[in-house]
mmCIF file of C-alpha atoms in Angstrom:
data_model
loop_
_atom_site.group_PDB
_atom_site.id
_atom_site.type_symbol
_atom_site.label_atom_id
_atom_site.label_comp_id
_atom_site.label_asym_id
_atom_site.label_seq_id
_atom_site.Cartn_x
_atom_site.Cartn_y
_atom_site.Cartn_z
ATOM 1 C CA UNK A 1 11.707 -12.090 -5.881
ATOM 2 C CA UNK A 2 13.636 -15.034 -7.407
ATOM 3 C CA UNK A 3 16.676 -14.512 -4.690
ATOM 4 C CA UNK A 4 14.305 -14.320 -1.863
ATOM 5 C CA UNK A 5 12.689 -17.342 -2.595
ATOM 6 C CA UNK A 6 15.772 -19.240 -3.088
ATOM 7 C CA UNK A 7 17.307 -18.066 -0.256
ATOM 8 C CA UNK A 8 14.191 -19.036 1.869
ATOM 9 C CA UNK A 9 14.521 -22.174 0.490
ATOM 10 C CA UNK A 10 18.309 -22.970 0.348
ATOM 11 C CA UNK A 11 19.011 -21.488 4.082
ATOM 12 C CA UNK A 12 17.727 -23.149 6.700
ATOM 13 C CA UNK A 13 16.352 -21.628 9.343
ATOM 14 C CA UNK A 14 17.104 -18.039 7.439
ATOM 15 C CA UNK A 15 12.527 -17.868 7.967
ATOM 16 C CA UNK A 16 12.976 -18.604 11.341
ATOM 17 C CA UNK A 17 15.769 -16.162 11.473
ATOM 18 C CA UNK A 18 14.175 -13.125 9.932
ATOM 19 C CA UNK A 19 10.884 -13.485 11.760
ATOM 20 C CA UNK A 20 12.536 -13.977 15.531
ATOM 21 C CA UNK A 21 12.408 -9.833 15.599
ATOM 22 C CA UNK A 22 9.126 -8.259 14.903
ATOM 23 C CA UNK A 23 7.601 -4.865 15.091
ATOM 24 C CA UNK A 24 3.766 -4.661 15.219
ATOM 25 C CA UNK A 25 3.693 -8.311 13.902
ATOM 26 C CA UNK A 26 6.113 -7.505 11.141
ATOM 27 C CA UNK A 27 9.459 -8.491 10.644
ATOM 28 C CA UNK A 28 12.206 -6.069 11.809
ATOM 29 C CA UNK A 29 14.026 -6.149 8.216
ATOM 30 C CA UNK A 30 10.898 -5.719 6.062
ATOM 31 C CA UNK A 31 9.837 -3.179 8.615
ATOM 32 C CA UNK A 32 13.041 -1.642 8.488
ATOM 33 C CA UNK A 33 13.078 -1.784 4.847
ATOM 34 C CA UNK A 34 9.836 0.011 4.691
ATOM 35 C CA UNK A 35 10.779 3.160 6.248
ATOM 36 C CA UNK A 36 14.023 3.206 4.349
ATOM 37 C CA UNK A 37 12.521 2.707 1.199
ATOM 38 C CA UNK A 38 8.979 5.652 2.429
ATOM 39 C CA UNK A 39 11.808 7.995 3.822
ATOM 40 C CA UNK A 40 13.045 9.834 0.628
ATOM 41 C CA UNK A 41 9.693 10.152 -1.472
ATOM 42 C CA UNK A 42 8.295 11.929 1.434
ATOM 43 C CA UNK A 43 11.218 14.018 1.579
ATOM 44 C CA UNK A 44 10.607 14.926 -1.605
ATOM 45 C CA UNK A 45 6.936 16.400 -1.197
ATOM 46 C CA UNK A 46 6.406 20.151 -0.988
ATOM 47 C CA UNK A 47 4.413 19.989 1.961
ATOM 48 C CA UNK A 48 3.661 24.007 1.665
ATOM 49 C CA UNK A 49 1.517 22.459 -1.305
ATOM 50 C CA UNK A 50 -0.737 20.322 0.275
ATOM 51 C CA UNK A 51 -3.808 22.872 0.687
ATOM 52 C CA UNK A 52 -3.898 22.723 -3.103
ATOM 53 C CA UNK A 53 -4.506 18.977 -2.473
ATOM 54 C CA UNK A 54 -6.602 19.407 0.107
ATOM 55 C CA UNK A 55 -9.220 21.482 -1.640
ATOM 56 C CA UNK A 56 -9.737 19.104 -4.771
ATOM 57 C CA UNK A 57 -12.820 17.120 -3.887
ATOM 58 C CA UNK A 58 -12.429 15.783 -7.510
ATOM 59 C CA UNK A 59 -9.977 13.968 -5.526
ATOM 60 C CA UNK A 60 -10.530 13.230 -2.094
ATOM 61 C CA UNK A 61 -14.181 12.075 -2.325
ATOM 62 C CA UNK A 62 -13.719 9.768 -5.047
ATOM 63 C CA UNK A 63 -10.265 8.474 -2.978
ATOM 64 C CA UNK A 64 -12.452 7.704 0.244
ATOM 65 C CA UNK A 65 -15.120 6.180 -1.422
ATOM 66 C CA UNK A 66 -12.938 3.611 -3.388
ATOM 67 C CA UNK A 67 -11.026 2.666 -0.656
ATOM 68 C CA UNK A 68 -13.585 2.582 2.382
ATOM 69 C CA UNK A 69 -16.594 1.251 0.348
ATOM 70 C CA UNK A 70 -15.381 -0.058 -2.729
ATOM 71 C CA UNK A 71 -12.519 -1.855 -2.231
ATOM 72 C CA UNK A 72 -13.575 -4.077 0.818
ATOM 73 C CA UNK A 73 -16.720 -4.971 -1.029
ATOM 74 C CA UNK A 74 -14.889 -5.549 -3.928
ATOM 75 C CA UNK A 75 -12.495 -8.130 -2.013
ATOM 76 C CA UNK A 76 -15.445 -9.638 -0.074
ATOM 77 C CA UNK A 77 -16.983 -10.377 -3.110
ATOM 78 C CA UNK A 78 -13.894 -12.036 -4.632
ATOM 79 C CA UNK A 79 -13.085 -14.097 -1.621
ATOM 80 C CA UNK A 80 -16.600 -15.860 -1.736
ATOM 81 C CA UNK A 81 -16.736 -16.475 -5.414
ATOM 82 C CA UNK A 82 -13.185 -17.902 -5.706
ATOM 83 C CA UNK A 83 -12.894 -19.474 -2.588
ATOM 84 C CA UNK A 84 -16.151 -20.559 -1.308
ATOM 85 C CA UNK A 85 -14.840 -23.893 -0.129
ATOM 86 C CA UNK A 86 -11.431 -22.850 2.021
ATOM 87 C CA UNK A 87 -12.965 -20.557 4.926
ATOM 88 C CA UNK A 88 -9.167 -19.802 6.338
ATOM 89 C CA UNK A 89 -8.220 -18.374 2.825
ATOM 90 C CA UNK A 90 -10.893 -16.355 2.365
ATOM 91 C CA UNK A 91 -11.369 -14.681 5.675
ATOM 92 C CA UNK A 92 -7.253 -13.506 4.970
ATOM 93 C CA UNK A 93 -8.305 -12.272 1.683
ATOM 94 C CA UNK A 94 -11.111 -9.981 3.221
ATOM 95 C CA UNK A 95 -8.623 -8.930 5.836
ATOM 96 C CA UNK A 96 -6.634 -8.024 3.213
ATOM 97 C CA UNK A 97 -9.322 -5.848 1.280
ATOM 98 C CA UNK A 98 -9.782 -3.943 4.596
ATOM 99 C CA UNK A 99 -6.322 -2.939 4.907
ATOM 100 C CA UNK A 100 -6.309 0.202 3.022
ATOM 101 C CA UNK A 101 -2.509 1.927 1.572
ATOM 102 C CA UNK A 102 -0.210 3.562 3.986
ATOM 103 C CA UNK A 103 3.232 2.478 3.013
ATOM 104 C CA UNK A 104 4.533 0.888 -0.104
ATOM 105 C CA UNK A 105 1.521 2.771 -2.174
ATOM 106 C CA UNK A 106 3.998 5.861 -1.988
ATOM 107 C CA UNK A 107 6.896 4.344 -4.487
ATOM 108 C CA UNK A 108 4.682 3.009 -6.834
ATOM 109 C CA UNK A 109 3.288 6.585 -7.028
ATOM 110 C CA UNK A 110 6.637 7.924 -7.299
ATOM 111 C CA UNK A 111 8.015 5.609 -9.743
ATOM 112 C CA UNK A 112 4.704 6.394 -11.828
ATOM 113 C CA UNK A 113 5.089 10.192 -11.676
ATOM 114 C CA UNK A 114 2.120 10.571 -9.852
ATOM 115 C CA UNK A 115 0.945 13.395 -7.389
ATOM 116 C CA UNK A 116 3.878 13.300 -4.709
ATOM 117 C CA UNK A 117 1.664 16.100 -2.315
ATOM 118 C CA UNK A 118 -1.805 14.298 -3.206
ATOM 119 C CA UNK A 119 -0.226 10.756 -2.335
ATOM 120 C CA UNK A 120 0.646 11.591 1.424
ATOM 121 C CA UNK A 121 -2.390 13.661 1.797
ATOM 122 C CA UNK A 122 -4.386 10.692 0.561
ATOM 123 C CA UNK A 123 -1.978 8.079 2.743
ATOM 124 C CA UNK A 124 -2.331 10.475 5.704
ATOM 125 C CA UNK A 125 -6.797 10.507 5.235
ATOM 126 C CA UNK A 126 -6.754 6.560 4.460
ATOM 127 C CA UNK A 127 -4.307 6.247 7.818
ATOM 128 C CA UNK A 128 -6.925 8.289 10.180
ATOM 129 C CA UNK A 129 -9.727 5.981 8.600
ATOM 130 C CA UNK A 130 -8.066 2.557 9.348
ATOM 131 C CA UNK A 131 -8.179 3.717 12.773
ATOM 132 C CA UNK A 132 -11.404 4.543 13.044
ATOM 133 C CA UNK A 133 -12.913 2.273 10.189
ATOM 134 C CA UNK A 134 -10.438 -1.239 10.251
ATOM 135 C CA UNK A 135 -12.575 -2.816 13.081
ATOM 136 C CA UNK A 136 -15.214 -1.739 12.569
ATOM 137 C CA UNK A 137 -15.797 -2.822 8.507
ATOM 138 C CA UNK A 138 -13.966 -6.385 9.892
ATOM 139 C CA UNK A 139 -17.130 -6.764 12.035
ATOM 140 C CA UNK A 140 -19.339 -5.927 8.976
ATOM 141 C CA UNK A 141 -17.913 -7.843 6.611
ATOM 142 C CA UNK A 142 -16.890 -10.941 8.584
ATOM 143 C CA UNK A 143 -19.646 -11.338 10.775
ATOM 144 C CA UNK A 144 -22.693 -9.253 10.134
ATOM 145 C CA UNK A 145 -23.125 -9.283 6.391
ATOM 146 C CA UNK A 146 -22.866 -13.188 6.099
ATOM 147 C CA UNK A 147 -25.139 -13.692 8.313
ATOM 148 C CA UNK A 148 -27.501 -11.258 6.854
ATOM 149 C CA UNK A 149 -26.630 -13.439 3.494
ATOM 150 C CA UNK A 150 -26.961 -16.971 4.848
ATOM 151 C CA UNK A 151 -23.237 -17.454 4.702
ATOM 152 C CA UNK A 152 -20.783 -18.810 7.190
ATOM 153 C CA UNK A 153 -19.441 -15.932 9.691
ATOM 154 C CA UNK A 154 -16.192 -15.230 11.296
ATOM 155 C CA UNK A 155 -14.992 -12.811 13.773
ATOM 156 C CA UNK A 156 -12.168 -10.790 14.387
ATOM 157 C CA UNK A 157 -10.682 -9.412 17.285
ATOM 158 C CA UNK A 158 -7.964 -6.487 17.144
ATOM 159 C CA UNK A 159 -7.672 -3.680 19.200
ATOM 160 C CA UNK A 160 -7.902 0.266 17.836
ATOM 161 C CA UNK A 161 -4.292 0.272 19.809
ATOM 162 C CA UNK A 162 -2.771 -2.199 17.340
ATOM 163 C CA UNK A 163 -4.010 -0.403 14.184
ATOM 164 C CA UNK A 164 -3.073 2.979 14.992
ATOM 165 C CA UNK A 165 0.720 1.456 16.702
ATOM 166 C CA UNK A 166 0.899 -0.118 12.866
ATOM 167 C CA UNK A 167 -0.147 3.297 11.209
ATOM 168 C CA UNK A 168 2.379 5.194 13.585
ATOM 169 C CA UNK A 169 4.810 3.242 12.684
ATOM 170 C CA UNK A 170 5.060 2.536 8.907
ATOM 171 C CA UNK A 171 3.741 6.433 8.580
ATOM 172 C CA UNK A 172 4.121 8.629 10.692
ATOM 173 C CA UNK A 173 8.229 8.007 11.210
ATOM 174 C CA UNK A 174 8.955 8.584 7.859
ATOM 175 C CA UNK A 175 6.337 11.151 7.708
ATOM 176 C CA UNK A 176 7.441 13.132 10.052
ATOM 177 C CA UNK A 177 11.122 12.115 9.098
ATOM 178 C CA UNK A 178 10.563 13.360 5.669
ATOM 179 C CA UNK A 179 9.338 16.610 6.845
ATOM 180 C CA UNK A 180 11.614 17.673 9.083
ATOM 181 C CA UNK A 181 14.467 17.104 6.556
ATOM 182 C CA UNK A 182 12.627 19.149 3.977
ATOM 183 C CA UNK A 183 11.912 22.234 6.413
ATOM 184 C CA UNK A 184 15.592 21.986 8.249
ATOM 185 C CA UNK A 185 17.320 21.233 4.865
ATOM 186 C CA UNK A 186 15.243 24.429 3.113
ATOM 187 C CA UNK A 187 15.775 26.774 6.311
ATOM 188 C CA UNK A 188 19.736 26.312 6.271
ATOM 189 C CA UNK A 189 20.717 25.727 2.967
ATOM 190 C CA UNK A 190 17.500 27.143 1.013
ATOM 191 C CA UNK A 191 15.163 25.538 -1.504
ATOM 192 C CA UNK A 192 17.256 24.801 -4.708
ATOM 193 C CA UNK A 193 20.085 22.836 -2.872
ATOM 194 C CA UNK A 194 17.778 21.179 -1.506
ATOM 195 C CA UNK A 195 16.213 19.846 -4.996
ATOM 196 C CA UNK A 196 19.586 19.842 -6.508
ATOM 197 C CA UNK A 197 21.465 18.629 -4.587
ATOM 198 C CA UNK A 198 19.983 16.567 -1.564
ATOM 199 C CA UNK A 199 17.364 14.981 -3.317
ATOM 200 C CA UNK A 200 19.626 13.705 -5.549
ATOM 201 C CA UNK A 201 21.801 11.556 -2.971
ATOM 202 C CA UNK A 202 18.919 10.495 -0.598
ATOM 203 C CA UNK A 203 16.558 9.376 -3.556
ATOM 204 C CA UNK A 204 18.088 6.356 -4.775
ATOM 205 C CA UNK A 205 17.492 4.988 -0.895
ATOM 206 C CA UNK A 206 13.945 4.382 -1.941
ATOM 207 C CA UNK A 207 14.720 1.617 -4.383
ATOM 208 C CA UNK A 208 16.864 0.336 -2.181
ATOM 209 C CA UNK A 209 14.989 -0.026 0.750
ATOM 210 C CA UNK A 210 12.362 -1.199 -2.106
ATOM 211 C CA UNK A 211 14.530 -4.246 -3.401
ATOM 212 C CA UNK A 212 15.506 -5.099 0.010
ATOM 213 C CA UNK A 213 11.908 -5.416 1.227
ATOM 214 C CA UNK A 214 10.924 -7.707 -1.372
ATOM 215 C CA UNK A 215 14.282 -10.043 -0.916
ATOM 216 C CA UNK A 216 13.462 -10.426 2.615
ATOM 217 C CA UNK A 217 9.577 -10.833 1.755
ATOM 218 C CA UNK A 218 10.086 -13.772 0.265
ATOM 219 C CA UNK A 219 12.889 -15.179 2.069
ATOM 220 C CA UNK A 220 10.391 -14.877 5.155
ATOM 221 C CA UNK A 221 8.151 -16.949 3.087
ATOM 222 C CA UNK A 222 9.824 -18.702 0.572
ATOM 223 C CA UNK A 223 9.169 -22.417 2.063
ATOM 224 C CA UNK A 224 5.371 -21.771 2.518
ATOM 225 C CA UNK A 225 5.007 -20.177 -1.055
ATOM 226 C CA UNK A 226 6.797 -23.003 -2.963
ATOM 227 C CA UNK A 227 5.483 -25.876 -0.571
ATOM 228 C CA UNK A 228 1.713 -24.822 -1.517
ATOM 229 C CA UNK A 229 2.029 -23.739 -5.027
ATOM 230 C CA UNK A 230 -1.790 -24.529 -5.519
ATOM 231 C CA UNK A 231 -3.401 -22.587 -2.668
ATOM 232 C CA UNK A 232 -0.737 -19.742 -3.310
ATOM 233 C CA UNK A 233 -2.695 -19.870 -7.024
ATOM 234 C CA UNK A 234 -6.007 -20.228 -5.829
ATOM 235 C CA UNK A 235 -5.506 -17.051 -3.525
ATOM 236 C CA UNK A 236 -3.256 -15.858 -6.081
ATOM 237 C CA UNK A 237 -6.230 -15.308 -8.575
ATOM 238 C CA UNK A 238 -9.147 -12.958 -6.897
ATOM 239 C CA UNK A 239 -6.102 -10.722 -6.073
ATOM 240 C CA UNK A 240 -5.426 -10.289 -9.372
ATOM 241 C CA UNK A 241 -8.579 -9.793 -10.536
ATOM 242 C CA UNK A 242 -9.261 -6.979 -7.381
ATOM 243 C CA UNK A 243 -5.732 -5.396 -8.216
ATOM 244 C CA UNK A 244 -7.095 -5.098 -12.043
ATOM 245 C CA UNK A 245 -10.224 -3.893 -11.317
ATOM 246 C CA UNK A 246 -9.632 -1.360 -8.592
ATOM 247 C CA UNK A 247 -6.451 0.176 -10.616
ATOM 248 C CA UNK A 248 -8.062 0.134 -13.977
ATOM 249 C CA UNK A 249 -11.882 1.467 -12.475
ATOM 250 C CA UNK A 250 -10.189 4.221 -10.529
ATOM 251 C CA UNK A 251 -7.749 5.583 -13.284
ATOM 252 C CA UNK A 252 -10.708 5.730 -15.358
ATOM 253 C CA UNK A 253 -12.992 7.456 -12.885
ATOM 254 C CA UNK A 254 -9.801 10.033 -12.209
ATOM 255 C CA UNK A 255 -9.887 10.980 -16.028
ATOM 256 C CA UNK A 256 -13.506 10.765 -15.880
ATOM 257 C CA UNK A 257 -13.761 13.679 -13.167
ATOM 258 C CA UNK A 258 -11.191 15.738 -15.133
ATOM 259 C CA UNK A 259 -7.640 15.047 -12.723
ATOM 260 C CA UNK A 260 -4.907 15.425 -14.584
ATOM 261 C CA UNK A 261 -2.192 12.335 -15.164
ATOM 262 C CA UNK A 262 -0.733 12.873 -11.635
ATOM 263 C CA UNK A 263 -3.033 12.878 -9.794
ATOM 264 C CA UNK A 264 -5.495 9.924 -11.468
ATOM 265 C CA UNK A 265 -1.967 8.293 -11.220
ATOM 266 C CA UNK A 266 -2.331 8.690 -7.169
ATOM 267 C CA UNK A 267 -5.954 8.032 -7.347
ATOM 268 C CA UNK A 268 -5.670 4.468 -9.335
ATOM 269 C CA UNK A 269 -2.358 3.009 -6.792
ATOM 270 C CA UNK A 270 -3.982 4.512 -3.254
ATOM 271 C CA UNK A 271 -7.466 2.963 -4.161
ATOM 272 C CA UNK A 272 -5.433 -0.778 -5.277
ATOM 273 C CA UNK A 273 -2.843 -0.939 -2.880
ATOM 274 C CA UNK A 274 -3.390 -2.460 0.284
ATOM 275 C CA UNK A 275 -1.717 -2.031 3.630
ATOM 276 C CA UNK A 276 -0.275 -5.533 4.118
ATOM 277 C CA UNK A 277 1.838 -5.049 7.100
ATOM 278 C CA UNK A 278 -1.615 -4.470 9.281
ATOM 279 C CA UNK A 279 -3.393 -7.111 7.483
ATOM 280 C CA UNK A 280 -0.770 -9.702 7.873
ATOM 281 C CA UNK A 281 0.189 -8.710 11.567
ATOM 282 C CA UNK A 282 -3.661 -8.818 12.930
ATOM 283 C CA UNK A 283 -4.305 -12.163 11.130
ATOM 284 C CA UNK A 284 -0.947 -14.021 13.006
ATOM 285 C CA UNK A 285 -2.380 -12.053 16.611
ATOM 286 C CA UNK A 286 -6.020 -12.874 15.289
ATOM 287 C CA UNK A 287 -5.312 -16.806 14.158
ATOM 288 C CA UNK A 288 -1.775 -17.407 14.642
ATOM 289 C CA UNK A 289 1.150 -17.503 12.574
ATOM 290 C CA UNK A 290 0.755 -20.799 10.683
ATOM 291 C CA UNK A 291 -3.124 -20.142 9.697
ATOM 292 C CA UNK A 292 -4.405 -20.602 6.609
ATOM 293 C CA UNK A 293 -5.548 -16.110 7.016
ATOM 294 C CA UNK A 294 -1.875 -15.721 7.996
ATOM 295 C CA UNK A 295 -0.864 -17.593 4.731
ATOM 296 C CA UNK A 296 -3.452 -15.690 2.655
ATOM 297 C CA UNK A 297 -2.414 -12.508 3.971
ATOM 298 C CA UNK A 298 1.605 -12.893 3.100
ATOM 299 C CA UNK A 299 0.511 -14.013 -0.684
ATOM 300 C CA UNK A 300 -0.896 -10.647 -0.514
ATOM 301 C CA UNK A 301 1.962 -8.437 -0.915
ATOM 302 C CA UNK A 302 3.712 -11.124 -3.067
ATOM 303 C CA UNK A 303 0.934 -10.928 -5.493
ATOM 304 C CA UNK A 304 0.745 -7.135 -4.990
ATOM 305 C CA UNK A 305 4.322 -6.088 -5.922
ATOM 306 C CA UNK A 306 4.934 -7.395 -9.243
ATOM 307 C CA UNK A 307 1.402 -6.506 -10.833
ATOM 308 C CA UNK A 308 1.969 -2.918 -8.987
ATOM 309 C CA UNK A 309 5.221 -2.810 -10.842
ATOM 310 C CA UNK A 310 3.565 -3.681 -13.692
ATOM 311 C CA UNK A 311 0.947 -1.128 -13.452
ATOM 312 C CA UNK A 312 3.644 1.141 -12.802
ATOM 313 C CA UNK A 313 4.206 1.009 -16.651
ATOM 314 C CA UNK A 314 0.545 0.351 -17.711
ATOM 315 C CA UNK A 315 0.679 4.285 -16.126
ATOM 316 C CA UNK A 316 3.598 5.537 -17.491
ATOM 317 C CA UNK A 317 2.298 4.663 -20.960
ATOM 318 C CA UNK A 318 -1.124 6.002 -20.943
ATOM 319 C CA UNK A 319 0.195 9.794 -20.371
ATOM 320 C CA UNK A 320 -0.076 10.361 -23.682
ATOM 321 C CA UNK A 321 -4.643 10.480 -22.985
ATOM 322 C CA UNK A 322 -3.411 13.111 -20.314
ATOM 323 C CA UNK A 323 -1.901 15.657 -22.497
ATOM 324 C CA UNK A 324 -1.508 18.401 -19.621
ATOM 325 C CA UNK A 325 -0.169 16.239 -17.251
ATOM 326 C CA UNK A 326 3.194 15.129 -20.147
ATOM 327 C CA UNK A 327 3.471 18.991 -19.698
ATOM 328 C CA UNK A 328 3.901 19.126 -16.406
ATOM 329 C CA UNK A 329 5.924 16.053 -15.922
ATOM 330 C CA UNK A 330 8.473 17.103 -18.658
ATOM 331 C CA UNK A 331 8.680 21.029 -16.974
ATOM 332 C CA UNK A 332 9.430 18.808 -13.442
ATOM 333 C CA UNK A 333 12.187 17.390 -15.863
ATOM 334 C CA UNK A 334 13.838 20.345 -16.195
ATOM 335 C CA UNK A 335 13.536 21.587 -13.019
#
């Protein structure tokens, strides 16, 4: 994070540079990055597994109710009471809250031990929904329930198209990239080489791609962020108070409902991380790329990363309340 945002601020033009090339309203690196850094954790999921996944409603209903009624009520919520006053911020931040995981959800899972199988099932559902859902809720919440409330309304304008080109993109390439390693790799060399030994040299690819996204996140932005330090705080805070909430409320409904570690794990980072590539590339085609909801919606991910890393530990140490699941990491171990 530090060397992005010095080198967005010691190059010039290196913004400029990085954002001459998009994909879906994304930067080619950072889009790039994404599918180098999704590739190898879905490589790594035993898709012959998923009907187990599948068949857990202890899972999948509370999963689609966090994230589809929840979450964007949660955020709407938050965007009024912190930013009442600053109408571009605040429409950004509800953008934001409607952009449910698809993409960088699935290493914070992964470096958390969490349900590999149940996080692309649970990526795959949430991907179907923003299709469907994504407009639909951004009518709701930015036009018809202020009004209903008094408040000032906004609309939105984004095609189905552009959602489910984003979701294609950022999923279903590494999706299906992942799965036709695992099923080619398996079929030629069998199952055990495959965990042994090309696991092992395509795994590390997924930091990479990680570290790389995040350098060139905020080299993209590194001017705007450190030019606006106060409105970066002010939309800075009801993200961190939504990220807390929506992490800590769902990995204590997922031990409430009796999942084990992994998969409360999946349940707490699918239901708190957000799909920022759609909500950032519908607010520059929705309001242009120097808008105030354009703005709000980069401070998203930059907010999003380090308290997801942090969480990422927050999970690792409370394990030891899901005795089973230490079990069944550790045997993983030693496989």
């Amino acid at each position: 994070m530090a060397a992005g945002l010095g080198l967005g601020r010691l190059v010039p033009g290196l913004g400029d540079a990085l954002a001459e090339v998009t994909v879906t309203g994304v930067s080619l690196p950072i889009a790039l990055g994404l599918l180098v850094m999704m590739y190898p954790v879905l490589a790594k999921v035993r898709y012959d597994r998923l009907d187990s996944v599948t068949r857990d409603r202890r899972l999948l209903v509370p999963s689609l109710v966090l994230n589809w009624v929840l979450g964007p009520a949660l955020m709407f919520a938050l965007a009024w009471i912190f930013l009442p006053d600053l109408p571009e911020y605040r429409t950004g931040l509800i953008i934001v809250g409607l952009a449910r995981c698809i993409a960088m959800v699935i290493i914070w899972n992964d470096l958390a031990c969490g349900d590999r199988e149940a996080a692309a099932v649970l990526v795959a559902l949430n991907s179907v929904f923003q299709v469907i859902a994504f407009s639909l809720l951004g009518w709701f919440y930015l036009s018809v329930l202020p009004g209903w409330l008094g408040l000032e309304t906004t609309g939105l304008n984004v095609s189905v198209w552009e959602i489910a080109r984003s979701v294609l993109i950022f999923l279903g390439i590494p999706l299906a990239a992942g799965f036709l390693t695992r099923k080619l790799g398996e079929r030629v060399k069998g199952r055990a080489w495959y965990e042994a030994e090309l696991i092992p040299r395509i795994g590390p690819f997924a930091l990479y791609g990680l570290l790389f996204t995040i350098v060139v996140l905020f080299a993209l932005q590194g001017d705007a962020i450190t030019s606006r330090p106060v409105d970066v705080a002010r939309i800075a805070l009801p993200l961190l108070v939504y990220f807390a909430v929506m992490w800590a409320g769902s990995m204590a409904l997922g031990k409430a409902v009796g999942l084990d570690y992994p998969r409360a794990t999946t349940l707490a980072f699918t239901a708190a991380g957000n799909n920022f590539e759609l909500a950032i590339a519908v607010a520059i085609a929705t309001f242009g790329a120097t808008s105030g909801q354009a703005l709000a919606g980069v401070v998203g991910p930059l907010i999003e990363v380090p308290v997801l890393i942090g969480l990422v530990h927050v999970a690792l140490a409370a394990r030891r309340r899901f005795p089973q699941a230490v079990a069944v990491q550790e045997g993983s171990a030693r496989v």
